[in-house]
Coordinates of C-alpha atoms in Angstrom, one line a residue:
M105 CA -74.8 -36.4 72.3
A106 CA -74.5 -34.7 75.7
L107 CA -70.9 -36.2 76.1
A108 CA -69.6 -34.7 72.9
G109 CA -68.0 -31.7 74.6
C110 CA -66.3 -33.7 77.4
P111 CA -62.5 -33.7 77.7
D112 CA -60.4 -36.3 75.9
S113 CA -58.9 -37.6 79.1
F114 CA -62.4 -38.5 80.3
L115 CA -63.0 -40.6 77.2
H116 CA -59.6 -42.4 77.5
R117 CA -60.0 -43.5 81.0
P118 CA -62.4 -46.5 81.4
Y119 CA -63.0 -45.9 85.2
Y120 CA -64.6 -42.5 84.6
Q121 CA -66.4 -43.9 81.6
D122 CA -68.0 -46.7 83.7
Q123 CA -69.0 -44.2 86.3
G124 CA -70.6 -42.2 83.6
E125 CA -72.5 -45.2 82.4
Q126 CA -73.7 -46.1 85.9
A127 CA -74.8 -42.5 86.4
S128 CA -76.6 -42.4 83.1
A129 CA -78.4 -45.7 84.0
Q130 CA -79.5 -44.3 87.4
E131 CA -80.8 -41.2 85.7
A132 CA -82.7 -43.2 83.2
A133 CA -84.3 -45.2 86.1
D134 CA -85.3 -42.1 87.8
L135 CA -86.6 -40.5 84.7
A136 CA -88.8 -43.6 84.1
A137 CA -90.8 -42.9 87.2
P138 CA -94.5 -42.5 86.9
S139 CA -94.2 -38.8 87.7
F140 CA -92.6 -38.3 84.2
P141 CA -94.7 -40.2 81.7
A142 CA -93.9 -37.9 78.8
Q143 CA -90.1 -38.5 78.9
S144 CA -90.2 -42.1 77.7
E145 CA -92.4 -41.1 74.8
R146 CA -89.9 -38.5 73.8
L147 CA -87.0 -41.0 73.9
K148 CA -89.0 -43.3 71.7
N149 CA -89.5 -40.6 69.2
H150 CA -85.7 -40.0 68.9
Q151 CA -84.8 -43.7 68.7
E152 CA -84.3 -43.6 65.0
D153 CA -82.0 -40.6 65.2
D154 CA -79.7 -42.5 67.6
V155 CA -79.6 -45.5 65.3
D156 CA -78.7 -43.3 62.4
L157 CA -75.8 -41.7 64.3
E158 CA -74.4 -45.0 65.2
T159 CA -74.6 -46.1 61.6
L160 CA -72.8 -42.9 60.6
M161 CA -70.0 -43.5 63.0
N162 CA -69.5 -47.1 61.8
D163 CA -69.5 -45.9 58.2
M164 CA -66.8 -43.3 59.1
S165 CA -64.6 -46.0 60.6
T166 CA -65.0 -48.2 57.5
S167 CA -64.2 -45.3 55.2
L168 CA -61.0 -44.4 57.1
E169 CA -59.9 -48.1 56.9
S170 CA -60.4 -48.0 53.1
L171 CA -58.9 -44.5 52.7
Y172 CA -55.4 -45.4 54.0
P173 CA -54.6 -48.9 52.9
A174 CA -51.2 -47.9 51.5
C175 CA -50.2 -45.9 54.6
G176 CA -50.0 -48.9 57.0
M177 CA -53.4 -48.3 58.5
Q178 CA -54.2 -52.1 58.7
S179 CA -52.1 -52.4 61.8
D180 CA -52.8 -49.0 63.3
T181 CA -56.5 -48.4 62.8
V182 CA -58.9 -50.3 64.9
P183 CA -62.6 -50.5 64.3
L184 CA -64.8 -48.8 66.8
C185 CA -66.2 -50.9 69.5
Q186 CA -69.7 -50.7 70.7
N187 CA -68.6 -49.1 74.0
G188 CA -66.6 -46.4 72.1
Q189 CA -63.1 -47.7 73.0
H190 CA -60.3 -48.9 70.8
A191 CA -59.3 -52.5 70.8
R192 CA -55.6 -51.6 69.9
G193 CA -55.2 -55.0 68.3
Q194 CA -55.7 -57.0 71.5
P195 CA -57.7 -60.2 71.1
P196 CA -60.9 -60.2 73.2
A197 CA -61.0 -62.2 76.4
A198 CA -62.0 -65.8 76.3
G199 CA -65.7 -66.3 76.2
A200 CA -66.4 -62.7 75.5
K201 CA -68.9 -62.2 72.7
S202 CA -70.1 -59.1 71.1
Q203 CA -73.7 -58.6 72.2
P204 CA -76.1 -56.7 69.9
P205 CA -77.4 -53.5 71.3
Q206 CA -80.3 -54.2 73.6
G207 CA -82.1 -52.3 76.3
S208 CA -83.3 -48.8 76.4
P209 CA -82.3 -46.1 73.9
W210 CA -80.0 -44.5 76.4
Q211 CA -77.6 -47.5 76.0
K212 CA -77.5 -46.7 72.3
V213 CA -76.7 -43.1 73.1
Q214 CA -73.8 -44.3 75.3
R215 CA -72.5 -46.6 72.6
S216 CA -72.5 -43.8 70.0
Q217 CA -70.1 -41.6 72.0
P218 CA -67.4 -39.7 69.9
V219 CA -64.1 -41.4 69.5
H220 CA -60.8 -39.6 70.0
I221 CA -58.7 -39.6 66.8
L222 CA -55.0 -38.7 66.7
A223 CA -55.2 -35.4 64.8
R224 CA -51.5 -34.9 64.0
R225 CA -51.1 -38.4 62.5
L226 CA -54.3 -38.0 60.4
Q227 CA -53.2 -34.6 59.1
E228 CA -49.8 -36.0 58.0
E229 CA -51.5 -38.9 56.3
D230 CA -54.0 -36.6 54.7
Q231 CA -51.2 -34.4 53.4
Q232 CA -49.4 -37.4 52.0
F233 CA -52.6 -38.4 50.2
R234 CA -53.1 -34.9 48.7
T235 CA -49.5 -34.7 47.6
S236 CA -49.6 -38.1 45.9
S237 CA -52.7 -37.0 44.0
L238 CA -51.0 -33.9 42.6
P239 CA -48.7 -34.0 39.5
A240 CA -45.0 -34.3 40.1
I241 CA -43.3 -30.9 40.0
P242 CA -39.5 -30.9 40.3
N243 CA -38.1 -28.8 43.1
P244 CA -35.7 -26.2 41.7
F245 CA -33.9 -25.8 45.1
P246 CA -33.6 -29.2 46.6
E247 CA -30.6 -28.2 48.8
L248 CA -32.8 -25.6 50.6
C249 CA -35.3 -28.3 51.8
G250 CA -33.2 -29.6 54.7
P251 CA -35.0 -29.0 58.0
K252 CA -32.0 -28.8 60.3
S253 CA -28.8 -28.6 58.4
P254 CA -28.0 -25.5 56.4
P255 CA -27.9 -25.9 52.6
A256 CA -24.5 -27.1 51.5
P257 CA -23.6 -27.5 47.8
P258 CA -21.9 -30.7 46.8
P259 CA -18.1 -30.5 46.5
G260 CA -17.0 -29.5 43.0
S261 CA -20.3 -27.8 42.1
L262 CA -18.8 -24.3 42.4
P263 CA -15.7 -22.9 40.8
P264 CA -12.7 -22.6 43.2
S265 CA -12.6 -19.1 44.7
Q266 CA -9.5 -17.2 43.7
P267 CA -7.8 -15.1 46.3
V268 CA -7.7 -11.3 45.6
T269 CA -4.0 -10.6 44.8
K270 CA -2.6 -7.2 45.8
Q271 CA 0.8 -5.7 45.0
D272 CA 2.8 -2.7 46.2
V273 CA 3.8 -0.3 43.5
K274 CA 6.2 2.6 43.8
V275 CA 5.3 5.8 42.1
F276 CA 7.6 8.8 41.9
G277 CA 6.7 12.5 41.4
E278 CA 8.4 15.1 39.3
D279 CA 10.3 16.5 42.4
G280 CA 11.7 13.1 43.3
T281 CA 9.3 12.2 46.0
C282 CA 8.0 8.6 46.2
K283 CA 4.8 7.0 47.4
V284 CA 4.1 3.3 47.8
V285 CA 0.6 2.3 46.8
E286 CA -1.1 -1.0 47.3
I287 CA -3.2 -1.9 44.2
L288 CA -5.2 -4.8 42.9
A289 CA -4.0 -7.0 40.1
D290 CA -6.7 -5.7 37.7
M291 CA -6.1 -2.0 38.4
T292 CA -5.6 0.1 35.2
A293 CA -3.4 3.1 34.8
R294 CA -6.4 5.5 34.8
D295 CA -7.6 4.0 38.2
L296 CA -4.2 4.5 39.7
C297 CA -3.9 8.0 38.5
Q298 CA -7.3 8.9 40.0
L299 CA -6.2 7.3 43.3
L300 CA -3.0 9.4 43.3
V301 CA -5.0 12.6 42.4
Y302 CA -7.3 12.0 45.3
R303 CA -4.5 11.3 47.8
S304 CA -2.4 14.3 46.6
H305 CA -5.3 16.7 46.6
C306 CA -4.9 17.7 43.0
V307 CA -7.4 18.9 40.5
D308 CA -8.6 16.0 38.4
D309 CA -8.8 17.4 34.9
N310 CA -8.2 14.0 33.2
S311 CA -4.7 15.0 32.0
W312 CA -2.7 13.0 34.6
T313 CA -0.8 10.0 33.4
L314 CA 1.5 7.2 34.5
V315 CA 4.9 7.2 32.8
E316 CA 7.0 4.1 32.4
H317 CA 10.6 5.3 32.9
H318 CA 13.7 3.3 32.1
P319 CA 16.8 5.4 33.2
Q320 CA 19.3 2.7 32.2
L321 CA 17.9 2.6 28.6
G322 CA 17.2 6.4 28.4
I323 CA 13.6 5.9 27.2
E324 CA 10.1 6.5 28.6
R325 CA 6.5 6.4 27.5
C326 CA 3.0 7.2 28.9
L327 CA 0.9 4.2 29.8
E328 CA -2.5 4.0 28.1
D329 CA -5.4 4.4 30.4
H330 CA -6.7 0.8 29.8
E331 CA -3.3 -0.9 30.4
L332 CA -3.0 -3.0 33.6
V333 CA -0.3 -1.6 35.9
V334 CA 0.8 -5.0 37.3
Q335 CA 1.3 -6.4 33.8
V336 CA 3.5 -3.5 32.8
E337 CA 5.5 -3.7 35.9
N338 CA 6.3 -7.3 35.3
T339 CA 8.1 -6.3 32.1
M340 CA 10.2 -3.7 33.8
A341 CA 13.7 -4.0 35.2
S342 CA 14.5 -3.3 38.8
E343 CA 16.0 0.1 38.0
S344 CA 12.8 1.2 36.1
K345 CA 10.1 3.1 37.8
F346 CA 6.7 4.8 37.4
L347 CA 6.4 8.6 37.2
F348 CA 3.2 10.6 37.9
R349 CA 2.9 13.7 35.8
K350 CA 0.7 15.7 33.5
N351 CA 0.3 15.0 29.8
Y352 CA -2.0 17.4 28.1
A353 CA -1.3 15.9 24.6
K354 CA -2.5 12.4 25.5
Y355 CA -5.7 12.7 23.4
E356 CA -5.0 16.0 21.7
F357 CA -4.9 14.2 18.3
F358 CA -8.7 13.5 18.6
K359 CA -9.3 17.3 18.8
N360 CA -6.9 18.5 16.1
P361 CA -5.9 15.6 13.9
T362 CA -4.5 17.8 11.1
N363 CA -1.8 19.1 13.4
F364 CA -0.6 15.6 14.1
F365 CA -0.8 14.1 10.7
P366 CA 0.7 16.2 7.9
E367 CA -0.7 15.5 4.4
H368 CA 2.7 14.5 3.0
M369 CA 3.2 11.8 5.6
V370 CA -0.1 10.1 5.6
S371 CA -1.4 7.9 2.8
L372 CA -5.1 7.2 3.2
C373 CA -7.5 4.6 1.5
Q374 CA -8.6 5.1 -2.0
Q375 CA -12.3 5.6 -1.0
S376 CA -11.4 8.7 1.0
N377 CA -9.6 10.3 -2.0
G378 CA -6.9 11.7 0.3
S379 CA -9.2 13.8 2.4
Q380 CA -8.3 14.7 6.0
T381 CA -12.0 15.0 7.0
H382 CA -12.4 11.3 8.0
L383 CA -8.8 10.8 9.0
L384 CA -9.5 9.5 12.5
Q385 CA -12.3 7.2 11.3
I386 CA -9.9 5.6 8.9
F387 CA -7.3 5.0 11.6
L388 CA -9.9 3.6 13.9
N389 CA -11.5 1.4 11.3
S390 CA -9.8 -2.0 11.4
S391 CA -10.7 -2.8 7.8
S392 CA -9.0 0.3 6.4
C393 CA -5.4 0.5 5.4
P394 CA -3.8 3.8 6.3
E395 CA -0.1 4.3 6.0
V396 CA 2.4 6.7 7.5
Q397 CA 5.5 7.1 5.3
G398 CA 8.6 9.2 5.3
F399 CA 12.4 9.2 5.9
L400 CA 13.8 8.3 9.3
H401 CA 17.2 7.8 10.7
V402 CA 17.6 4.2 11.7
K403 CA 20.3 2.8 14.0
E404 CA 21.7 -0.5 12.9
L405 CA 21.4 -3.3 15.4
G406 CA 24.7 -3.9 17.2
R407 CA 26.4 -0.8 15.6
K408 CA 26.7 2.9 16.4
S409 CA 26.1 4.1 12.8
W410 CA 22.7 5.5 11.7
K411 CA 21.2 5.2 8.2
K412 CA 18.5 7.4 6.6
L413 CA 15.9 5.1 5.1
Y414 CA 12.4 5.4 3.7
M415 CA 10.0 3.9 6.2
C416 CA 6.4 2.7 6.0
L417 CA 4.1 2.0 9.0
R418 CA 1.1 -0.2 8.4
R419 CA -1.2 -2.3 10.5
S420 CA 1.0 -5.3 9.9
G421 CA 4.1 -3.6 11.2
L422 CA 7.0 -1.3 10.4
Y423 CA 8.9 -1.7 7.1
C424 CA 11.8 0.0 5.5
S425 CA 12.5 0.2 1.8
T426 CA 15.8 -1.2 0.5
K427 CA 15.5 0.7 -2.8
G428 CA 14.8 4.4 -2.5
V429 CA 11.1 5.2 -1.9
S430 CA 9.8 2.1 -3.5
K431 CA 7.0 0.4 -1.6
E432 CA 6.8 -2.8 -3.7
P433 CA 6.7 -5.9 -1.6
R434 CA 10.0 -7.2 -2.8
H435 CA 11.7 -3.9 -1.7
L436 CA 10.1 -3.7 1.8
Q437 CA 12.0 -5.2 4.7
F438 CA 10.2 -6.0 8.0
L439 CA 11.5 -4.3 11.0
A440 CA 9.1 -4.5 13.9
D441 CA 5.6 -5.8 14.8
L442 CA 3.0 -3.7 16.5
E443 CA 1.4 -6.4 18.7
D444 CA 4.2 -7.3 21.1
C445 CA 5.9 -3.9 21.1
S446 CA 5.5 -0.4 22.5
V447 CA 6.8 2.9 21.3
F448 CA 9.0 5.0 23.5
S449 CA 10.6 8.5 23.3
L450 CA 14.4 9.0 23.8
I451 CA 15.3 11.1 26.8
A452 CA 18.9 11.9 25.7
G453 CA 19.3 10.4 22.3
R454 CA 22.3 12.5 21.3
K455 CA 24.3 11.8 24.4
Q456 CA 23.5 8.1 24.9
Y457 CA 23.0 6.8 21.4
S458 CA 24.7 9.4 19.2
A459 CA 21.4 10.3 17.5
P460 CA 21.7 12.7 14.6
T461 CA 18.7 14.9 16.0
D462 CA 16.9 15.5 19.3
Y463 CA 13.7 13.9 18.0
G464 CA 14.4 10.3 18.6
F465 CA 12.1 7.4 19.5
C466 CA 12.4 3.7 19.7
I467 CA 10.3 0.5 19.4
K468 CA 10.8 -1.9 22.3
T469 CA 9.5 -5.4 22.7
N470 CA 8.1 -6.5 26.1
K471 CA 10.9 -9.0 26.5
V472 CA 13.7 -6.5 26.5
M473 CA 14.6 -5.2 29.9
H474 CA 18.3 -4.4 30.2
H475 CA 20.0 -4.6 26.8
S476 CA 19.8 -1.6 24.5
K477 CA 21.2 -3.6 21.6
E478 CA 17.7 -5.1 21.0
L479 CA 16.0 -1.7 20.7
R480 CA 14.9 -0.5 17.3
L481 CA 16.1 3.1 17.5
L482 CA 14.7 5.7 15.1
C483 CA 15.1 9.4 14.7
A484 CA 12.9 12.0 12.9
E485 CA 13.9 15.4 11.5
D486 CA 11.6 17.5 13.6
E487 CA 9.1 17.3 16.5
Q488 CA 6.1 17.1 14.2
G489 CA 7.5 14.1 12.4
R490 CA 8.2 12.3 15.6
T491 CA 4.8 13.0 17.0
C492 CA 3.2 11.8 13.8
W493 CA 5.0 8.5 13.9
M494 CA 4.4 7.8 17.6
T495 CA 0.7 8.8 17.4
A496 CA 0.1 6.6 14.3
F497 CA 1.8 3.7 16.1
R498 CA -0.6 4.1 19.0
L499 CA -3.7 4.3 16.8
L500 CA -2.8 1.3 14.7
K501 CA -2.1 -0.8 17.7
Y502 CA -5.0 0.1 20.1
G503 CA -7.6 1.6 17.8
M504 CA -11.0 1.9 19.4
L505 CA -9.6 1.4 22.9
L506 CA -8.0 4.8 22.7
Y507 CA -11.2 6.4 21.6
Q508 CA -13.2 4.8 24.3
S509 CA -10.6 6.0 26.9
Y510 CA -10.9 9.5 25.4
R511 CA -14.7 9.4 25.8
V512 CA -14.8 8.2 29.4
P513 CA -14.2 11.7 31.0
Q514 CA -16.7 13.3 28.7
Q515 CA -19.3 10.7 29.6
R516 CA -18.6 11.1 33.3
K517 CA -18.9 14.9 32.9
A518 CA -22.3 14.5 31.3
L519 CA -23.5 12.3 34.2
M520 CA -22.2 14.6 36.9
S521 CA -24.9 16.1 39.1
S522 CA -25.5 19.8 39.2
F523 CA -24.4 20.1 42.8
S524 CA -21.0 18.4 42.3
T525 CA -17.8 20.5 42.3
P526 CA -16.9 21.6 38.8
V527 CA -13.4 20.9 37.4
R528 CA -11.2 24.0 37.8
S529 CA -9.6 24.3 34.4
V530 CA -8.6 27.4 32.4
S531 CA -9.9 27.4 28.9
E532 CA -11.3 29.9 26.4
N533 CA -14.9 29.0 27.3
S534 CA -14.5 29.2 31.0
L535 CA -13.0 32.7 31.4
V536 CA -14.3 36.0 29.9
A537 CA -13.6 39.6 30.7
M538 CA -16.4 41.2 32.8
D539 CA -17.2 44.7 33.8
F540 CA -18.8 45.2 37.2
S541 CA -18.7 49.0 37.5
G542 CA -22.4 49.4 37.0
Q543 CA -25.4 47.9 38.8
T544 CA -25.3 44.7 36.7
G545 CA -22.2 43.0 35.2
R546 CA -21.6 42.7 31.5
V547 CA -19.2 40.7 29.2
I548 CA -16.5 42.9 27.6
E549 CA -16.2 41.8 24.0
N550 CA -13.9 44.5 22.8
P551 CA -10.2 43.4 23.3
A552 CA -9.1 47.1 23.7
E553 CA -11.7 47.7 26.4
A554 CA -10.8 44.4 28.1
Q555 CA -7.1 45.5 28.2
S556 CA -7.9 48.9 29.7
A557 CA -10.2 47.2 32.3
A558 CA -7.4 44.9 33.3
L559 CA -5.0 47.9 33.8
E560 CA -7.7 49.7 35.8
E561 CA -8.1 46.6 38.0
G562 CA -4.4 46.4 38.5
H563 CA -4.2 50.0 39.7
A564 CA -7.2 49.5 42.0
W565 CA -5.7 46.4 43.5
R566 CA -2.4 48.3 44.2
K567 CA -4.2 51.2 45.8
R568 CA -6.2 48.8 48.0
S569 CA -3.1 47.0 49.1
T570 CA -1.3 50.3 49.9
R571 CA -4.3 51.6 51.9
M572 CA -4.5 48.3 53.9
N573 CA -0.8 48.6 54.7
V574 CA -1.2 52.2 55.9
L575 CA -4.1 51.2 58.1
G576 CA -2.0 48.6 59.8
S577 CA -2.7 45.3 58.0
Q578 CA -1.2 42.0 59.3
S579 CA 1.0 41.6 56.2
P580 CA 4.6 42.0 57.2
L581 CA 5.6 42.9 53.6
H582 CA 5.5 46.2 51.9
P583 CA 3.1 46.3 48.9
S584 CA 6.0 46.7 46.5
T585 CA 7.8 43.7 48.1
L586 CA 4.6 41.7 48.1
S587 CA 4.1 42.2 44.4
T588 CA 7.6 40.8 43.7
V589 CA 7.2 37.6 45.7
I590 CA 3.5 36.7 45.6
H591 CA 3.9 34.8 42.3
R592 CA 6.2 32.2 44.0
T593 CA 3.1 30.6 45.6
Q594 CA 1.6 29.8 42.2
Q595 CA 1.9 26.4 40.6
W596 CA 2.9 27.9 37.2
F597 CA 6.0 29.5 38.6
H598 CA 9.0 27.1 38.6
G599 CA 11.7 29.4 40.1
R600 CA 15.3 29.4 39.0
I601 CA 15.5 26.8 36.3
S602 CA 17.5 26.8 33.1
R603 CA 16.1 27.3 29.6
E604 CA 16.8 23.7 28.7
E605 CA 15.0 22.5 31.8
S606 CA 11.9 24.6 31.0
H607 CA 11.8 23.1 27.5
R608 CA 12.2 19.6 28.8
I609 CA 9.2 20.1 31.2
I610 CA 7.0 21.4 28.5
K611 CA 7.9 18.5 26.2
Q612 CA 7.2 16.0 28.9
Q613 CA 3.8 17.5 29.7
G614 CA 2.7 17.6 26.1
L615 CA 3.3 20.0 23.2
V616 CA -0.1 21.5 23.0
D617 CA -1.0 25.1 22.2
G618 CA -1.2 27.3 25.3
L619 CA 1.0 25.2 27.6
F620 CA 3.2 27.6 29.6
L621 CA 5.3 28.2 32.7
L622 CA 7.1 31.2 34.3
R623 CA 10.6 31.1 35.6
D624 CA 13.4 33.5 36.7
S625 CA 15.5 35.0 34.0
Q626 CA 19.1 33.9 33.9
S627 CA 20.4 37.0 32.0
N628 CA 18.5 39.6 34.1
P629 CA 18.1 39.0 37.8
K630 CA 15.1 41.3 38.1
A631 CA 13.2 39.9 35.0
F632 CA 11.2 36.8 34.4
V633 CA 10.6 34.6 31.4
L634 CA 7.3 33.2 30.0
T635 CA 7.9 29.9 28.2
L636 CA 5.0 29.1 25.9
C637 CA 4.2 26.2 23.4
H638 CA 2.5 27.0 20.1
H639 CA 2.2 24.7 17.1
Q640 CA 4.6 22.2 18.8
K641 CA 7.3 24.8 19.1
I642 CA 8.5 26.4 22.3
K643 CA 9.0 30.1 22.5
N644 CA 10.3 32.4 25.3
F645 CA 9.0 35.9 26.2
Q646 CA 10.9 38.1 28.7
I647 CA 8.9 39.9 31.4
L648 CA 10.6 43.2 32.3
P649 CA 10.0 45.3 35.4
Y650 CA 9.1 48.9 35.1
E651 CA 9.1 51.6 37.8
D652 CA 6.7 54.5 37.7
D653 CA 6.2 57.0 40.6
G654 CA 7.9 54.7 43.0
Q655 CA 5.7 51.7 42.0
M656 CA 6.9 48.5 40.4
F657 CA 5.1 47.1 37.3
F658 CA 5.7 44.2 34.9
S659 CA 5.1 44.1 31.2
L660 CA 5.6 41.9 28.2
D661 CA 5.2 44.5 25.5
D662 CA 7.8 47.1 26.5
G663 CA 5.6 48.9 29.0
N664 CA 2.5 49.3 26.9
T665 CA 0.5 46.9 29.1
R666 CA 1.6 47.0 32.7
F667 CA 0.6 44.8 35.7
S668 CA 1.3 45.2 39.3
D669 CA 2.3 41.6 39.8
L670 CA 2.7 38.4 37.7
I671 CA -0.6 36.9 38.9
Q672 CA -2.5 39.7 37.1
L673 CA -0.3 39.3 34.0
V674 CA -1.1 35.6 33.8
D675 CA -4.8 36.2 34.4
F676 CA -4.9 38.8 31.7
Y677 CA -3.2 36.7 29.0
Q678 CA -5.5 33.8 29.8
L679 CA -8.3 36.0 28.6
N680 CA -6.6 37.9 25.9
K681 CA -3.9 36.8 23.4
G682 CA -2.3 40.3 23.2
V683 CA 1.2 40.1 21.8
L684 CA 1.4 36.3 22.4
P685 CA 0.8 33.8 19.5
C686 CA -2.0 32.2 21.6
K687 CA -3.8 32.5 24.9
L688 CA -2.4 30.8 28.0
K689 CA -4.4 27.6 28.6
H690 CA -2.5 25.0 30.6
H691 CA 0.3 25.5 33.1
C692 CA 3.0 23.0 33.8
I693 CA 2.8 21.7 37.3
R694 CA 4.9 19.6 39.7
V695 CA 3.2 17.6 42.4
A696 CA 4.8 16.3 45.6
L697 CA 3.4 12.8 46.3

């Protein structure tokens, strides 16, 4: 047992082993001297322990041979020899016989020396034995078990990767400027508008839209927010283009449906009993059957003549009655389908198509690109009638998609964090008249008091500007000169444009209440004109200059309410209706891309 801690190299080399045996024999002879009589007695007492240890080692060798029969141990394992060495499968020399253990007990101690076992091989075999004894569990990731090579899926196991397709799109502004934008194939009109708003440094008030403009056909329409830009561009001719402009009336019918659908033009389901309360729910419900009916001027295909017919718009399509106002199936003639068509407004219907009124629109299939003969041209009697037909066409075709697009900005606004920049928009709820003359400010609820406060503020601003000019301010303009030109820096001022041009701009950006712009007057060089939309009608109000004590003022009501410049006038009428039919809410804007 004293040799159990010796190095492995010592046990593997027979020369050192023989030297150790000789040294042990010499020590035993010395210890057997008469001067040590008690030593032999002690060895005799431990004789049985050495015999038991040798038996234990032989039993371990036998158990190992029986433990790995299936692992090829018959050829690799060798029984332990009496001298503690492996035979390694070599036959013993001729005449060599195994002698039983004889002699002193020290020889038995030498024969029971520990045997070196290959630890790594035994661990692998032991692991194989343990694994084979466990139940078979399938490996969910067999491709990750490779020791050297990285996991590689077999060919055809994954779908082929499709390259990301990009396309260049030209977008034009209202002033004629153009910008080329690289977009993805799945980009919607809303995404492109937000990208243009970001690059143009505009205020994102969710009223921007992309317009499909066909100058050769004289028609245009606003793309829906969910439409794919690339798909729409594939149906456009080379002369057609996209315009980037405002459209405040895009979802206005969700806020005021009764202004868009007159009772005499809409026929609702029987369960609603003709009520306008659930008008939008009926249009959005695919199982309902609302109808829009009325007289329209219809241009015959291939001819220049127009006919006034009784029309009916349903979910299945657009029909005309061949007999008066009858809606019997045998009297209804199919004109257009809603699925593969889009509704456009006519830009110059009277000049290009000899339309009887200025409120023309048409239904165009996606296949038509150049020929106007295949357009289904229609014409209403007034703007309200045209808006009703076009809005009903959009609702019956897209349904819930329009409502979801309308709800997206509201949901984003609800999720906006408190530290984000608010949207700068003018509305009734965002602006109020305030009085800061005391220690604390208060809201002015009386309109008369608000008007007098606005006048007071105007006089105070004029006095401050005069005093700054006297003290040597850096402004090169005289206060009176400054008040006559400062409005030209505002977006709502459109300069020297005609009356017809101002009406066209307001129609393009949506006929909603409170939409306005200011321009120079054509009849009076010193005056200005406020063009305002109310109840889908456009009205003009002249702003006249007044001079008092050498100071210039502007007024809308013959001098009763005076303002030192047009900026104060606009700010006042955004808070107060005054002599106008409604407050100023939205201003027409032109953005340079």
